[in-house]
Amino acid sequence: MSATAVAPSTSPPAAPPACPHPSLGAVVRRVSLSLLVACAVPATLFYTCFRLDGVWTAIVVALGWSYGAIAWRAITGRRPSGLLLLTALLLTARTVIALAAGSTFLYFLQPIISDAVVATAFLASLATARPMVARLAGDFYPMDDELHLRPRIRRLFSTLTVLWAALCLTKAALTLWLLESTSLQTFVLVKSISALSINMLAAGATIGLAVLVARKEGLLPTDRVELGQVGLVEA
């Protein structure tokens, strides 16, 4: 009985599958959820608790929500968004200083200072290889070094970093005016609504600009491709 020689395979190893690009709907859902968890829910809880049981309860509950959201994502094996971590950090600093000084005025004054500091950090990051928005982009879209180096992507991140820096400065000026010219109840209500509205408008503008660039870079499916995929599924 003769043995048959088996030639060793010379074919190259299969390349790892490329990470699929998420759809526009998936990106919008991710951004919306991030804003909801980090901004909308704490603001709603703060105003509700403020009306029901006073400002100190509102302060503690808003901070507790942020840390609870971070803990829940850790327990479920998901990384908290950069926006959630930044919100928790700012709320912690505000709460510690307000409790140490026994002053609620300092609690409401600090967002003016923190917004100015954040705006300065955003503008300063323009001098680095990755502006601040580039460092947060991975929360909403899978990024790698190749994407970060594309000229259109780099210009987009710089533009959005300037946009969010201007947003923070606008919020700081508006908050200072409200704090000096309105009662505490009016201040809390108007600030909660205006801050959330500004953040949502800025998020919409961010998504719009990002979609324009992503279409040009082939990072989102075009309408023609999407329709073709639908036709294949239906067939």
Short mmCIF file of C-alpha atoms in Angstrom, two decimals, residues 4-225:
data_model
loop_
_atom_site.label_atom_id
_atom_site.label_comp_id
_atom_site.label_asym_id
_atom_site.label_seq_id
_atom_site.Cartn_x
_atom_site.Cartn_y
_atom_site.Cartn_z
CA THR A 4 -0.13 9.56 -0.93
CA ALA A 5 1.92 12.66 -0.23
CA VAL A 6 -0.07 15.66 0.69
CA ALA A 7 1.46 18.93 -0.42
CA PRO A 8 1.50 21.60 2.23
CA SER A 9 -0.84 24.47 1.64
CA THR A 10 0.89 27.51 0.19
CA SER A 11 -2.12 29.82 0.19
CA PRO A 12 -1.66 32.93 2.33
CA PRO A 13 -3.59 33.13 5.60
CA ALA A 14 -6.97 34.74 5.32
CA ALA A 15 -7.01 38.39 6.25
CA PRO A 16 -9.07 39.28 9.31
CA PRO A 17 -12.52 40.55 8.41
CA ALA A 18 -12.76 44.31 8.20
CA CYS A 19 -14.78 46.06 10.84
CA PRO A 20 -18.12 46.90 9.23
CA HIS A 21 -19.03 50.55 9.08
CA PRO A 22 -22.10 51.31 11.23
CA SER A 23 -25.14 52.80 9.54
CA LEU A 24 -26.20 56.42 10.01
CA GLY A 25 -29.12 55.27 12.15
CA ALA A 26 -26.76 53.39 14.47
CA VAL A 27 -24.53 56.46 14.87
CA VAL A 28 -27.52 58.74 15.58
CA ARG A 29 -28.85 56.27 18.16
CA ARG A 30 -25.46 56.12 19.86
CA VAL A 31 -25.16 59.92 20.01
CA SER A 32 -28.76 60.30 21.24
CA LEU A 33 -28.26 57.70 23.97
CA SER A 34 -25.04 59.35 25.08
CA LEU A 35 -26.75 62.76 25.37
CA LEU A 36 -29.74 61.23 27.13
CA VAL A 37 -27.68 59.44 29.78
CA ALA A 38 -25.05 62.15 30.33
CA CYS A 39 -27.14 65.33 29.99
CA ALA A 40 -30.92 64.99 29.69
CA VAL A 41 -31.62 62.58 32.56
CA PRO A 42 -29.40 64.36 35.14
CA ALA A 43 -30.93 67.73 34.21
CA THR A 44 -34.46 66.35 34.53
CA LEU A 45 -33.69 64.66 37.85
CA PHE A 46 -32.07 67.84 39.17
CA TYR A 47 -35.05 70.06 38.37
CA THR A 48 -37.59 67.52 39.67
CA CYS A 49 -35.75 66.99 42.97
CA PHE A 50 -35.12 70.72 43.29
CA ARG A 51 -38.86 71.43 43.14
CA LEU A 52 -39.76 68.52 45.44
CA ASP A 53 -37.08 68.58 48.13
CA GLY A 54 -34.66 71.43 47.62
CA VAL A 55 -31.36 72.11 45.96
CA TRP A 56 -29.10 69.84 48.06
CA THR A 57 -31.21 66.78 47.29
CA ALA A 58 -31.11 67.72 43.61
CA ILE A 59 -27.32 68.03 43.71
CA VAL A 60 -26.83 64.61 45.31
CA VAL A 61 -29.35 62.84 43.06
CA ALA A 62 -27.85 64.25 39.85
CA LEU A 63 -24.37 63.16 40.92
CA GLY A 64 -25.67 59.76 41.99
CA TRP A 65 -27.23 59.20 38.57
CA SER A 66 -23.94 59.86 36.78
CA TYR A 67 -21.99 57.41 38.93
CA GLY A 68 -24.82 54.90 38.76
CA ALA A 69 -24.75 55.05 34.95
CA ILE A 70 -20.97 54.54 34.94
CA ALA A 71 -21.28 51.59 37.35
CA TRP A 72 -24.06 49.99 35.30
CA ARG A 73 -22.02 50.13 32.11
CA ALA A 74 -19.04 48.63 33.94
CA ILE A 75 -21.19 45.81 35.35
CA THR A 76 -22.62 45.06 31.90
CA GLY A 77 -19.17 45.07 30.31
CA ARG A 78 -19.59 48.28 28.33
CA ARG A 79 -17.22 51.25 28.33
CA PRO A 80 -18.80 54.51 29.50
CA SER A 81 -18.78 57.31 26.95
CA GLY A 82 -16.28 60.14 27.23
CA LEU A 83 -19.20 62.56 27.61
CA LEU A 84 -20.56 60.62 30.60
CA LEU A 85 -17.13 60.52 32.27
CA LEU A 86 -16.62 64.25 31.66
CA THR A 87 -20.09 65.05 33.08
CA ALA A 88 -19.44 62.94 36.19
CA LEU A 89 -16.06 64.61 36.72
CA LEU A 90 -17.51 68.12 36.47
CA LEU A 91 -20.48 67.27 38.71
CA THR A 92 -18.13 65.78 41.30
CA ALA A 93 -15.98 68.91 41.41
CA ARG A 94 -19.04 71.15 41.66
CA THR A 95 -20.57 69.06 44.44
CA VAL A 96 -17.39 68.80 46.52
CA ILE A 97 -16.72 72.54 46.36
CA ALA A 98 -20.36 73.43 47.09
CA LEU A 99 -20.51 71.06 50.09
CA ALA A 100 -17.15 72.25 51.44
CA ALA A 101 -18.20 75.88 51.21
CA GLY A 102 -21.83 75.24 52.20
CA SER A 103 -22.86 77.45 49.29
CA THR A 104 -25.35 76.57 46.58
CA PHE A 105 -24.34 79.76 44.75
CA LEU A 106 -20.89 78.26 44.16
CA TYR A 107 -22.54 75.13 42.74
CA PHE A 108 -24.31 77.20 40.09
CA LEU A 109 -21.33 79.48 39.50
CA GLN A 110 -18.96 76.62 38.73
CA PRO A 111 -20.52 75.65 35.34
CA ILE A 112 -19.50 79.08 34.09
CA ILE A 113 -15.90 78.39 35.09
CA SER A 114 -15.94 74.75 33.94
CA ASP A 115 -17.43 75.65 30.54
CA ALA A 116 -14.68 78.23 30.08
CA VAL A 117 -12.03 75.68 31.10
CA VAL A 118 -13.46 73.04 28.74
CA ALA A 119 -13.57 75.56 25.89
CA THR A 120 -9.93 76.45 26.56
CA ALA A 121 -8.97 72.75 26.60
CA PHE A 122 -10.76 72.19 23.29
CA LEU A 123 -8.99 75.13 21.67
CA ALA A 124 -5.62 74.11 23.11
CA SER A 125 -6.07 70.59 21.74
CA LEU A 126 -6.03 72.03 18.21
CA ALA A 127 -2.25 72.31 18.59
CA THR A 128 -1.95 68.54 19.16
CA ALA A 129 -2.08 65.66 16.68
CA ARG A 130 -5.63 64.79 17.75
CA PRO A 131 -8.04 67.59 18.70
CA MET A 132 -10.50 66.89 21.49
CA VAL A 133 -13.33 65.81 19.20
CA ALA A 134 -11.01 63.25 17.59
CA ARG A 135 -10.42 61.71 21.02
CA LEU A 136 -14.17 61.45 21.68
CA ALA A 137 -15.15 60.25 18.20
CA GLY A 138 -14.46 56.61 19.03
CA ASP A 139 -17.48 56.62 21.35
CA PHE A 140 -19.76 56.98 18.34
CA TYR A 141 -17.87 55.50 15.37
CA PRO A 142 -15.09 52.88 15.20
CA MET A 143 -11.89 54.79 14.53
CA ASP A 144 -8.39 53.63 13.63
CA ASP A 145 -5.13 55.38 12.76
CA GLU A 146 -5.87 55.28 9.04
CA LEU A 147 -9.15 57.16 9.50
CA HIS A 148 -7.57 59.70 11.84
CA LEU A 149 -4.95 60.55 9.20
CA ARG A 150 -7.37 61.24 6.33
CA PRO A 151 -7.25 64.97 5.44
CA ARG A 152 -11.05 65.44 5.36
CA ILE A 153 -11.43 63.66 8.71
CA ARG A 154 -8.71 65.78 10.30
CA ARG A 155 -10.34 68.99 9.03
CA LEU A 156 -13.71 67.78 10.33
CA PHE A 157 -12.34 67.12 13.80
CA SER A 158 -10.69 70.55 13.91
CA THR A 159 -13.89 72.26 12.79
CA LEU A 160 -16.01 70.40 15.33
CA THR A 161 -13.53 71.13 18.11
CA VAL A 162 -13.86 74.86 17.38
CA LEU A 163 -17.66 74.49 17.24
CA TRP A 164 -17.86 72.85 20.66
CA ALA A 165 -15.42 75.35 22.16
CA ALA A 166 -17.67 78.18 20.93
CA LEU A 167 -20.68 76.30 22.35
CA CYS A 168 -19.08 76.08 25.80
CA LEU A 169 -18.25 79.79 25.78
CA THR A 170 -21.83 80.62 24.75
CA LYS A 171 -23.22 78.47 27.56
CA ALA A 172 -20.88 80.14 30.05
CA ALA A 173 -22.01 83.63 29.04
CA LEU A 174 -25.70 82.64 29.09
CA THR A 175 -25.39 80.96 32.50
CA LEU A 176 -23.67 84.01 33.99
CA TRP A 177 -26.40 86.30 32.70
CA LEU A 178 -29.16 84.04 34.05
CA LEU A 179 -27.48 83.69 37.44
CA GLU A 180 -27.21 87.45 37.87
CA SER A 181 -30.61 88.45 36.48
CA THR A 182 -33.15 85.78 37.55
CA SER A 183 -34.43 84.03 40.67
CA LEU A 184 -33.04 80.61 41.62
CA GLN A 185 -36.18 78.75 40.49
CA THR A 186 -36.22 80.53 37.13
CA PHE A 187 -32.49 80.03 36.75
CA VAL A 188 -32.68 76.25 37.31
CA LEU A 189 -35.60 75.83 34.88
CA VAL A 190 -34.26 78.06 32.10
CA LYS A 191 -30.71 76.76 32.40
CA SER A 192 -31.85 73.13 32.26
CA ILE A 193 -33.92 73.72 29.13
CA SER A 194 -31.46 76.03 27.38
CA ALA A 195 -28.39 73.87 28.07
CA LEU A 196 -30.13 70.76 26.79
CA SER A 197 -31.44 72.60 23.71
CA ILE A 198 -28.01 74.01 22.88
CA ASN A 199 -26.40 70.58 23.29
CA MET A 200 -29.02 68.96 21.04
CA LEU A 201 -28.62 71.62 18.34
CA ALA A 202 -24.85 71.27 18.49
CA ALA A 203 -25.15 67.49 18.32
CA GLY A 204 -27.39 67.83 15.26
CA ALA A 205 -24.88 70.13 13.58
CA THR A 206 -22.07 67.73 14.48
CA ILE A 207 -23.92 64.77 12.98
CA GLY A 208 -24.80 66.76 9.85
CA LEU A 209 -21.20 67.82 9.20
CA ALA A 210 -19.90 64.36 10.01
CA VAL A 211 -22.38 62.72 7.61
CA LEU A 212 -21.30 65.00 4.75
CA VAL A 213 -17.66 64.04 5.27
CA ALA A 214 -18.44 60.36 5.92
CA ARG A 215 -20.37 60.10 2.63
CA LYS A 216 -17.41 61.56 0.72
CA GLU A 217 -15.03 59.16 2.47
CA GLY A 218 -17.22 56.11 1.89
CA LEU A 219 -17.73 55.52 5.60
CA LEU A 220 -21.52 55.44 5.37
CA PRO A 221 -23.55 53.56 2.74
CA THR A 222 -24.94 55.77 -0.01
CA ASP A 223 -28.65 55.78 -0.72
CA ARG A 224 -28.06 53.78 -3.92
CA VAL A 225 -26.21 51.04 -2.02
#
